[in-house]
Structures are given as structure tokens and as C-alpha cells.
PDB file of C-alpha atoms and ligand atoms in Angstrom:
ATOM      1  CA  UNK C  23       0.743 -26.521 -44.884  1.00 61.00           C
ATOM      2  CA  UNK C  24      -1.504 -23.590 -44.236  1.00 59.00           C
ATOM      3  CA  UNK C  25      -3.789 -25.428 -41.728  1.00 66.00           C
ATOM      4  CA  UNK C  26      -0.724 -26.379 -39.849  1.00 71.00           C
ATOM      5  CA  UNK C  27       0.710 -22.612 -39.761  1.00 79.00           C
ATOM      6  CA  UNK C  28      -2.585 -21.830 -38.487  1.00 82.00           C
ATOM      7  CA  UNK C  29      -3.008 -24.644 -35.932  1.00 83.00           C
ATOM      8  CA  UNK C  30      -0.107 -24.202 -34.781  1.00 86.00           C
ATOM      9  CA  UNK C  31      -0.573 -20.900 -32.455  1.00 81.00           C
ATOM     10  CA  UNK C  32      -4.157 -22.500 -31.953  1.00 83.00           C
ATOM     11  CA  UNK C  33      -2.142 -25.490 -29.899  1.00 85.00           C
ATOM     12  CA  UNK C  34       0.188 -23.532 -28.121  1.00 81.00           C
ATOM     13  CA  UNK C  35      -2.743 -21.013 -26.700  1.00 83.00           C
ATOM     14  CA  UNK C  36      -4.408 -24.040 -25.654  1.00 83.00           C
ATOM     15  CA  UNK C  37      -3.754 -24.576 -22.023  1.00 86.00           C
ATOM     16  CA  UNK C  38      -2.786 -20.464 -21.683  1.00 91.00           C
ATOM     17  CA  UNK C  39      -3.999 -19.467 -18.459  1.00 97.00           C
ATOM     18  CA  UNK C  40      -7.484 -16.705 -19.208  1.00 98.00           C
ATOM     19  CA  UNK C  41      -6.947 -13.309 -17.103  1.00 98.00           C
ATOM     20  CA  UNK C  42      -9.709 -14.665 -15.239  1.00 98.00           C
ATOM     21  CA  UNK C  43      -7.898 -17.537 -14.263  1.00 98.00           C
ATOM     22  CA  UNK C  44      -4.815 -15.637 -13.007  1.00 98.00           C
ATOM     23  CA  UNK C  45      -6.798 -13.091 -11.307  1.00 98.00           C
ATOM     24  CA  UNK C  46      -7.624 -16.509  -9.289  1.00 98.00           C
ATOM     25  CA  UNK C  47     -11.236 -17.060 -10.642  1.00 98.00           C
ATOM     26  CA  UNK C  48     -14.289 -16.284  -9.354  1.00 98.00           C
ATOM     27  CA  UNK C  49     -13.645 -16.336  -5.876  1.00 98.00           C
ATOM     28  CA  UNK C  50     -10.605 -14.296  -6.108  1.00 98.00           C
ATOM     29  CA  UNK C  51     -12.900 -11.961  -8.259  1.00 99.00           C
ATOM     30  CA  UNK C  52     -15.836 -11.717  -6.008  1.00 98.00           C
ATOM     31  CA  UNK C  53     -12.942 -11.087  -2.893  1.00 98.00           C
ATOM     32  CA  UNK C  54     -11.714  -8.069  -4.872  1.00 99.00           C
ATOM     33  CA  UNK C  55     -14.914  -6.833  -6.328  1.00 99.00           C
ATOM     34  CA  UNK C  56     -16.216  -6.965  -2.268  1.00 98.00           C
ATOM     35  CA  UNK C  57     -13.368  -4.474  -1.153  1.00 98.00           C
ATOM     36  CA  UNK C  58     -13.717  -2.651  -4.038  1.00 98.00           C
ATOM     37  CA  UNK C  59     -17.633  -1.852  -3.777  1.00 98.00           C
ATOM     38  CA  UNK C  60     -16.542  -0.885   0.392  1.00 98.00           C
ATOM     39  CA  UNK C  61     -13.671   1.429  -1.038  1.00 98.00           C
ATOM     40  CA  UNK C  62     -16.550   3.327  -3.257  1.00 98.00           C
ATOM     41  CA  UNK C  63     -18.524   3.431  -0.361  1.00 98.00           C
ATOM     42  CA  UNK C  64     -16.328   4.871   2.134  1.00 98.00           C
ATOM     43  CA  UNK C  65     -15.166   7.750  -0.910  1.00 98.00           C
ATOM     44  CA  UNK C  66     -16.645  10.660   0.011  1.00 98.00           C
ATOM     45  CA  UNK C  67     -15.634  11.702  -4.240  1.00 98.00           C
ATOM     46  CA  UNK C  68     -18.134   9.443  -5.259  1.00 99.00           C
ATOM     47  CA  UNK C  69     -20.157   7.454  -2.717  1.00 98.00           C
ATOM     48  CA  UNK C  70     -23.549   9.804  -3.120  1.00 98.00           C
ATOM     49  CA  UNK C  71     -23.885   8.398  -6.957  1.00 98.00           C
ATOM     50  CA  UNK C  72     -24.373   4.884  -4.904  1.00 98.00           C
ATOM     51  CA  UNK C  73     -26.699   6.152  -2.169  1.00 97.00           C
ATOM     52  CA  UNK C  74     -29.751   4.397  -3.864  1.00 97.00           C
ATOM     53  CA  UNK C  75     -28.173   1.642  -5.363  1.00 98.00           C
ATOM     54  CA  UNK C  76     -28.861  -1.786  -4.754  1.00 98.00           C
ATOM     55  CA  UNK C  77     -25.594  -2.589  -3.584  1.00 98.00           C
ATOM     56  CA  UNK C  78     -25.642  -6.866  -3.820  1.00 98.00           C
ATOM     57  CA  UNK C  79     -26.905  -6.637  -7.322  1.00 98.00           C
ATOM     58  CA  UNK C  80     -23.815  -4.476  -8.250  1.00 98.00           C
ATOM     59  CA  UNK C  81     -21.390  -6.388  -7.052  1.00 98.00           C
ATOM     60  CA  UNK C  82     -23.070  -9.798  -8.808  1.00 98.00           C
ATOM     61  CA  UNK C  83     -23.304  -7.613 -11.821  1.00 98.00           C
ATOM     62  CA  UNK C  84     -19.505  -6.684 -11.289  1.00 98.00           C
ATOM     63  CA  UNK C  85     -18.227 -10.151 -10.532  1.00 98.00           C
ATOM     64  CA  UNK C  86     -20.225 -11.172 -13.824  1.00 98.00           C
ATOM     65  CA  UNK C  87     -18.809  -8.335 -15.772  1.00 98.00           C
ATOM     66  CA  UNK C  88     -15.087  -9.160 -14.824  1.00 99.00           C
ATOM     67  CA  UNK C  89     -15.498 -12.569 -15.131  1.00 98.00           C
ATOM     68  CA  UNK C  90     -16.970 -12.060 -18.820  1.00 98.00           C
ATOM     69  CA  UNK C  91     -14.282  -9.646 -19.763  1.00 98.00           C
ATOM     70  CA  UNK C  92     -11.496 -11.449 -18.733  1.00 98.00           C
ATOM     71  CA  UNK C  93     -12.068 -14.911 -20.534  1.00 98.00           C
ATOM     72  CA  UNK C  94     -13.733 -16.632 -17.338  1.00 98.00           C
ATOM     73  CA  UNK C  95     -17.089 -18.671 -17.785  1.00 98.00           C
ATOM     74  CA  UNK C  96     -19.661 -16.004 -17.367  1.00 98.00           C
ATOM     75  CA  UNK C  97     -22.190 -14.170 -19.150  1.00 98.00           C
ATOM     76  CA  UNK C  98     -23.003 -10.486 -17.956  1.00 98.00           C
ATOM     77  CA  UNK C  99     -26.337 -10.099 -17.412  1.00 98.00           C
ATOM     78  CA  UNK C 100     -26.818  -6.883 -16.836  1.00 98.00           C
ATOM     79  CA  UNK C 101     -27.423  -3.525 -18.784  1.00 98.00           C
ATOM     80  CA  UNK C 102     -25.038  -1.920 -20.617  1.00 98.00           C
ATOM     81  CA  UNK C 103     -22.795   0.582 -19.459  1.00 98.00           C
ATOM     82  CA  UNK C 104     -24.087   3.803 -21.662  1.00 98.00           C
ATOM     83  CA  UNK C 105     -27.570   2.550 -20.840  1.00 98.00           C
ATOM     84  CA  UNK C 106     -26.612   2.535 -17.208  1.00 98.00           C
ATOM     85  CA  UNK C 107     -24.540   5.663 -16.446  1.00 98.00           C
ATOM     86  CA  UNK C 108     -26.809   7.724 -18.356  1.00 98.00           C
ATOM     87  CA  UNK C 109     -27.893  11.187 -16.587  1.00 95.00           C
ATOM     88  CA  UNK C 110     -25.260  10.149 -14.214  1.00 98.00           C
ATOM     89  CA  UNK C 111     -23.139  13.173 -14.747  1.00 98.00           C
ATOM     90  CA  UNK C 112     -19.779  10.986 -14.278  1.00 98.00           C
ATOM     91  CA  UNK C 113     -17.070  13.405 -14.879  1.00 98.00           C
ATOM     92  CA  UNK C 114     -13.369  11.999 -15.047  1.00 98.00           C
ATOM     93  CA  UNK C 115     -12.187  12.497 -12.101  1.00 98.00           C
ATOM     94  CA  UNK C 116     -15.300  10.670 -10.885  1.00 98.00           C
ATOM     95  CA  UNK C 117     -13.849   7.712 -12.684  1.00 98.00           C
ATOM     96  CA  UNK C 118     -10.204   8.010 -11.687  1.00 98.00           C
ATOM     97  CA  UNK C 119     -11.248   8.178  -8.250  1.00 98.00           C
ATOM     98  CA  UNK C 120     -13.359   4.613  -8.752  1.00 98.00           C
ATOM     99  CA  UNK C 121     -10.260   3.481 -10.539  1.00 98.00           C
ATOM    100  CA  UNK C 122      -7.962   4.314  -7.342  1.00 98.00           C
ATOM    101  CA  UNK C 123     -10.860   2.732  -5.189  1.00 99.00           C
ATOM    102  CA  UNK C 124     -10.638  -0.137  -7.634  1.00 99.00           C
ATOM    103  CA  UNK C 125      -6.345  -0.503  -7.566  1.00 98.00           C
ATOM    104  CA  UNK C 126      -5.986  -0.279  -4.307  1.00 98.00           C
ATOM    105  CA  UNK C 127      -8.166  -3.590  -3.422  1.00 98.00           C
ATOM    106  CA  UNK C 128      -6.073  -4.952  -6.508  1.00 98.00           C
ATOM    107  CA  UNK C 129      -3.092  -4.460  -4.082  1.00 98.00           C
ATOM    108  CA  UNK C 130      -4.917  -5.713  -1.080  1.00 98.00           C
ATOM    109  CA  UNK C 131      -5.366  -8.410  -3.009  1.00 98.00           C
ATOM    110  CA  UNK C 132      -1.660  -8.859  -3.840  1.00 98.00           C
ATOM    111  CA  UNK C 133      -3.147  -9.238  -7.527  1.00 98.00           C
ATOM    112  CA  UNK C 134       0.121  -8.758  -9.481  1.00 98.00           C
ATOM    113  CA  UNK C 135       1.517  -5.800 -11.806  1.00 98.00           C
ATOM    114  CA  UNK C 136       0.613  -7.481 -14.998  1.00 98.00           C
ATOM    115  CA  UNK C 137      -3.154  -8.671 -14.566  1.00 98.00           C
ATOM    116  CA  UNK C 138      -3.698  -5.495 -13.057  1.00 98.00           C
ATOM    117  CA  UNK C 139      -2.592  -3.768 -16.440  1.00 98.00           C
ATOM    118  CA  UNK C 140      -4.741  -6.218 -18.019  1.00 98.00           C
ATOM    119  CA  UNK C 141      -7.584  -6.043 -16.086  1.00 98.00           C
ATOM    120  CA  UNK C 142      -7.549  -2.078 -16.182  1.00 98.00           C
ATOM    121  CA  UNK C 143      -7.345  -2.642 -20.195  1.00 98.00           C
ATOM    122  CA  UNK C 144     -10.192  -4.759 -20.475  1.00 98.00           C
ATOM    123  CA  UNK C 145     -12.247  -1.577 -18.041  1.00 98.00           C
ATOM    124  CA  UNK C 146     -10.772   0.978 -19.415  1.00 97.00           C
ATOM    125  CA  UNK C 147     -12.461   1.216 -23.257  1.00 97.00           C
ATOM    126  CA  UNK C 148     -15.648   1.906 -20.919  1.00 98.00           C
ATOM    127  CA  UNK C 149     -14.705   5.059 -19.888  1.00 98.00           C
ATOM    128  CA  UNK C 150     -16.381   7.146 -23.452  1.00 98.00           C
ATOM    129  CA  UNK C 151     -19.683   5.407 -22.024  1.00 98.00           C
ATOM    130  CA  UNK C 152     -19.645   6.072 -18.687  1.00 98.00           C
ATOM    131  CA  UNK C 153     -18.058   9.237 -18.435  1.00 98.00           C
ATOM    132  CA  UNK C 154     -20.357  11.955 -19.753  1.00 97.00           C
ATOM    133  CA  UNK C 155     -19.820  15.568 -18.490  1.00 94.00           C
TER     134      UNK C 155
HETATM  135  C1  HEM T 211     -14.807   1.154 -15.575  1.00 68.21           C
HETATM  136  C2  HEM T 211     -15.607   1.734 -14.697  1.00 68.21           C
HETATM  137  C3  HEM T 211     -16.989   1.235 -14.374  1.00 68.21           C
HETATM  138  C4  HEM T 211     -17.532   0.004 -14.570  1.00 68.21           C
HETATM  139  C5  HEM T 211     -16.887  -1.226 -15.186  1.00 68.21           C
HETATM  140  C6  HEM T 211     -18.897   0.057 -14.074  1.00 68.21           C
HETATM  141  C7  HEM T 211     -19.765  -1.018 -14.096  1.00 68.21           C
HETATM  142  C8  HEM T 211     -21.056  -0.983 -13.620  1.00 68.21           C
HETATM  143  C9  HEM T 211     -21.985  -2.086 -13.654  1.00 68.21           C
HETATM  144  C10 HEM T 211     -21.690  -3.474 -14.227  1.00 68.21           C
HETATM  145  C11 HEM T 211     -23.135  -1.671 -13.100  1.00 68.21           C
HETATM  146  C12 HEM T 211     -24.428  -2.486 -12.944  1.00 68.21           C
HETATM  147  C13 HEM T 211     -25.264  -2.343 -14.203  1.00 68.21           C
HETATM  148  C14 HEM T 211     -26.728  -2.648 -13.980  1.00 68.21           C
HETATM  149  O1  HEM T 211     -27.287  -2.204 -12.958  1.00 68.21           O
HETATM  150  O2  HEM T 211     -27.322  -3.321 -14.833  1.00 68.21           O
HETATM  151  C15 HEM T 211     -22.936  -0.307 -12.677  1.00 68.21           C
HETATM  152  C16 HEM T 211     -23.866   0.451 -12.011  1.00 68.21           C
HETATM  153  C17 HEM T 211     -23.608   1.678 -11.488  1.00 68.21           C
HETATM  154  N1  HEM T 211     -22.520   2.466 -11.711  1.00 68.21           N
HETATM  155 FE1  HEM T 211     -20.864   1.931 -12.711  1.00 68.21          FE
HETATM  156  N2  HEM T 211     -19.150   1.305 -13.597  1.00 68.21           N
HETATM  157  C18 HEM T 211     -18.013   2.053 -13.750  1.00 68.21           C
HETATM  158  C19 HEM T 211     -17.835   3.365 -13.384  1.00 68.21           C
HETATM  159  C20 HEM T 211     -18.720   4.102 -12.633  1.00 68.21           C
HETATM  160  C21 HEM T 211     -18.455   5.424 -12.083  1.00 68.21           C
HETATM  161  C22 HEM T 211     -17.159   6.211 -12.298  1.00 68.21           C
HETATM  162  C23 HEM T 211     -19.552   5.782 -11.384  1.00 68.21           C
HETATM  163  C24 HEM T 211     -19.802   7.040 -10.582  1.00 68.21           C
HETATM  164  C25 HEM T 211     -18.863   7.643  -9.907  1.00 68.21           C
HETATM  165  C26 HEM T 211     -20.528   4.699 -11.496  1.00 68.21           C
HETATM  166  C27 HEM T 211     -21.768   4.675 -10.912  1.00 68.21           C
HETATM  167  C28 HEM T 211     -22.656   3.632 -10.987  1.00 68.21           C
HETATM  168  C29 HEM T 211     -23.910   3.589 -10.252  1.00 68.21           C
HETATM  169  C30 HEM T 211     -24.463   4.675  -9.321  1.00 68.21           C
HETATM  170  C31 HEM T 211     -24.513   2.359 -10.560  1.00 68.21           C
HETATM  171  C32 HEM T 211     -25.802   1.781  -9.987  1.00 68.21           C
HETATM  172  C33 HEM T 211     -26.968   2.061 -10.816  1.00 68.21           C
HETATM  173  C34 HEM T 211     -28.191   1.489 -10.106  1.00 68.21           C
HETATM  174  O3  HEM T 211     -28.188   1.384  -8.871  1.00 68.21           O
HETATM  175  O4  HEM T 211     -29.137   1.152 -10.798  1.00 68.21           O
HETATM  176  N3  HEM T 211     -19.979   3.703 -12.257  1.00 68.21           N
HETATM  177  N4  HEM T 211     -21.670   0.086 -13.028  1.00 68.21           N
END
């Protein structure tokens, strides 16, 4: 009786298309996080935080991150993101404007309404570690 109460939401998420796979995988990922990474560095609000930055690593480490967060196959292998934005001296509307830089490949992408919500929910909750001024 219980088991069956309990296997029974088990069964019907089973089969549920992952963020990750609606977002299109990794490809569809990587095709985003690409655009995205050129949007940051064309933003004159936020490119010089970049200027030393190894730019293919961060956008593996992005594509990894998403792809983690999101349900897909992945683990990230990079640092963490208190660790990493340390002594940064990200203010908010630093990260708004990376946000903007971040929808508007989401709509370039034709990535729909919903899984952008999503997506922005799963980035979101990182905002008390990066932002810290
Ligand atoms: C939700 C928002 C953000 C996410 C998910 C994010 C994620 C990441 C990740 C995964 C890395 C690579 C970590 C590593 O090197 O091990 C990284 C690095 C970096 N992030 Fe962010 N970040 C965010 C917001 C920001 C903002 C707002 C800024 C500044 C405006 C920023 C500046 C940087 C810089 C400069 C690096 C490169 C550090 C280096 O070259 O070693 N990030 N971020």
C-alpha cells in the first residue's frame, strides 16, 4: 500500500524530460553559453572583471555548471562560486547586467519562457555568493 503510494509518482517522473534536456542538451547548452560569454565581453558594465580570464576554461566550466544544475549528465569541476568571486567586488547591478547578457542569448536561442524561468532559478540562489559589495 505505502510502497505503491510512493512508487507511484516515482513511475510517472520516470521518462520526465530534465531541464537539461529541454534546454536541448549539451550542445544547445554550449551554443548558448558561447553567445553568452561574447555578450559579457562586448558589456562595457562588466567586461574588465574578464580581462584576465581564461576565457575557454569558463565557458567549459559554464557548460559543466548548467549541465550539472539542470539534471544533465555532468559533474562541475570547477571551484565554487564564493571561492571564485571572492575580492571580486561584484555589486548587483554587476550581476543583473550578466543576467541581461545571459537572457538575451536565451532569446537568441529561442529557448522558451518556461526553461528560462527555470534555468534563472537554478542560477539565481548564487547570487549571496557571488555578489559581495
Ligand atoms: C549566476 C551568475 C554567475 C555564475 C553562475 C557564474 C559562474 C562562474 C563559473 C562557473 C566560473 C568558473 C569558476 C572557476 O574558474 O573555477 C566563473 C568565473 C568567473 N566569474 Fe562568474 N558567475 C556568475 C556571475 C558573475 C558576475 C556577475 C561576475 C562579474 C561581473 C563574474 C565574474 C567572473 C570572473 C571574472 C570569473 C573568472 C575567474 C578567473 O578567470 O579565474 N561572475 N563564474
Amino acid at each position: 500500500q505505502t510502497s505503491q503510494m510512493v512508487d507511484a509518482p516515482m513511475k510517472a517522473m520516470k521518462g520526465t524530460p530534465t531541464l537539461y534536456d529541454r534546454l536541448g542538451g549539451q550542445p544547445a547548452i554550449d551554443a548558448v553559453v558561447d553567445d553568452f560569454v561574447a555578450n559579457v565581453a562586448a558589456d562595457k558594465r562588466i567586461n574588465k572583471f574578464f580581462a584576465n580570464s581564461n576565457i575557454p576554461k569558463l565557458k567549459r566550466l559554464l557548460g559543466e555548471q548548467i549541465c550539472a544544475g539542470t539534471g544533465g549528465p555532468c559533474t562541475y569541476t570547477g571551484r565554487d562560486m564564493k571561492t571564485t568571486h571572492a575580492r571580486m567586488g561584484v555589486t548587483e547591478r554587476h550581476f543583473n547586467a550578466l543576467v541581461e547578457d545571459l537572457v538575451m542569448s536565451l532569446d537568441k536561442h529561442k529557448v522558451p519562457q518556461k526553461e528560462q524561468q527555470e534555468l534563472l532559478g537554478v542560477l539565481g540562489p548564487m547570487k549571496s555568493d557571488i555578489v559581495t559589495r
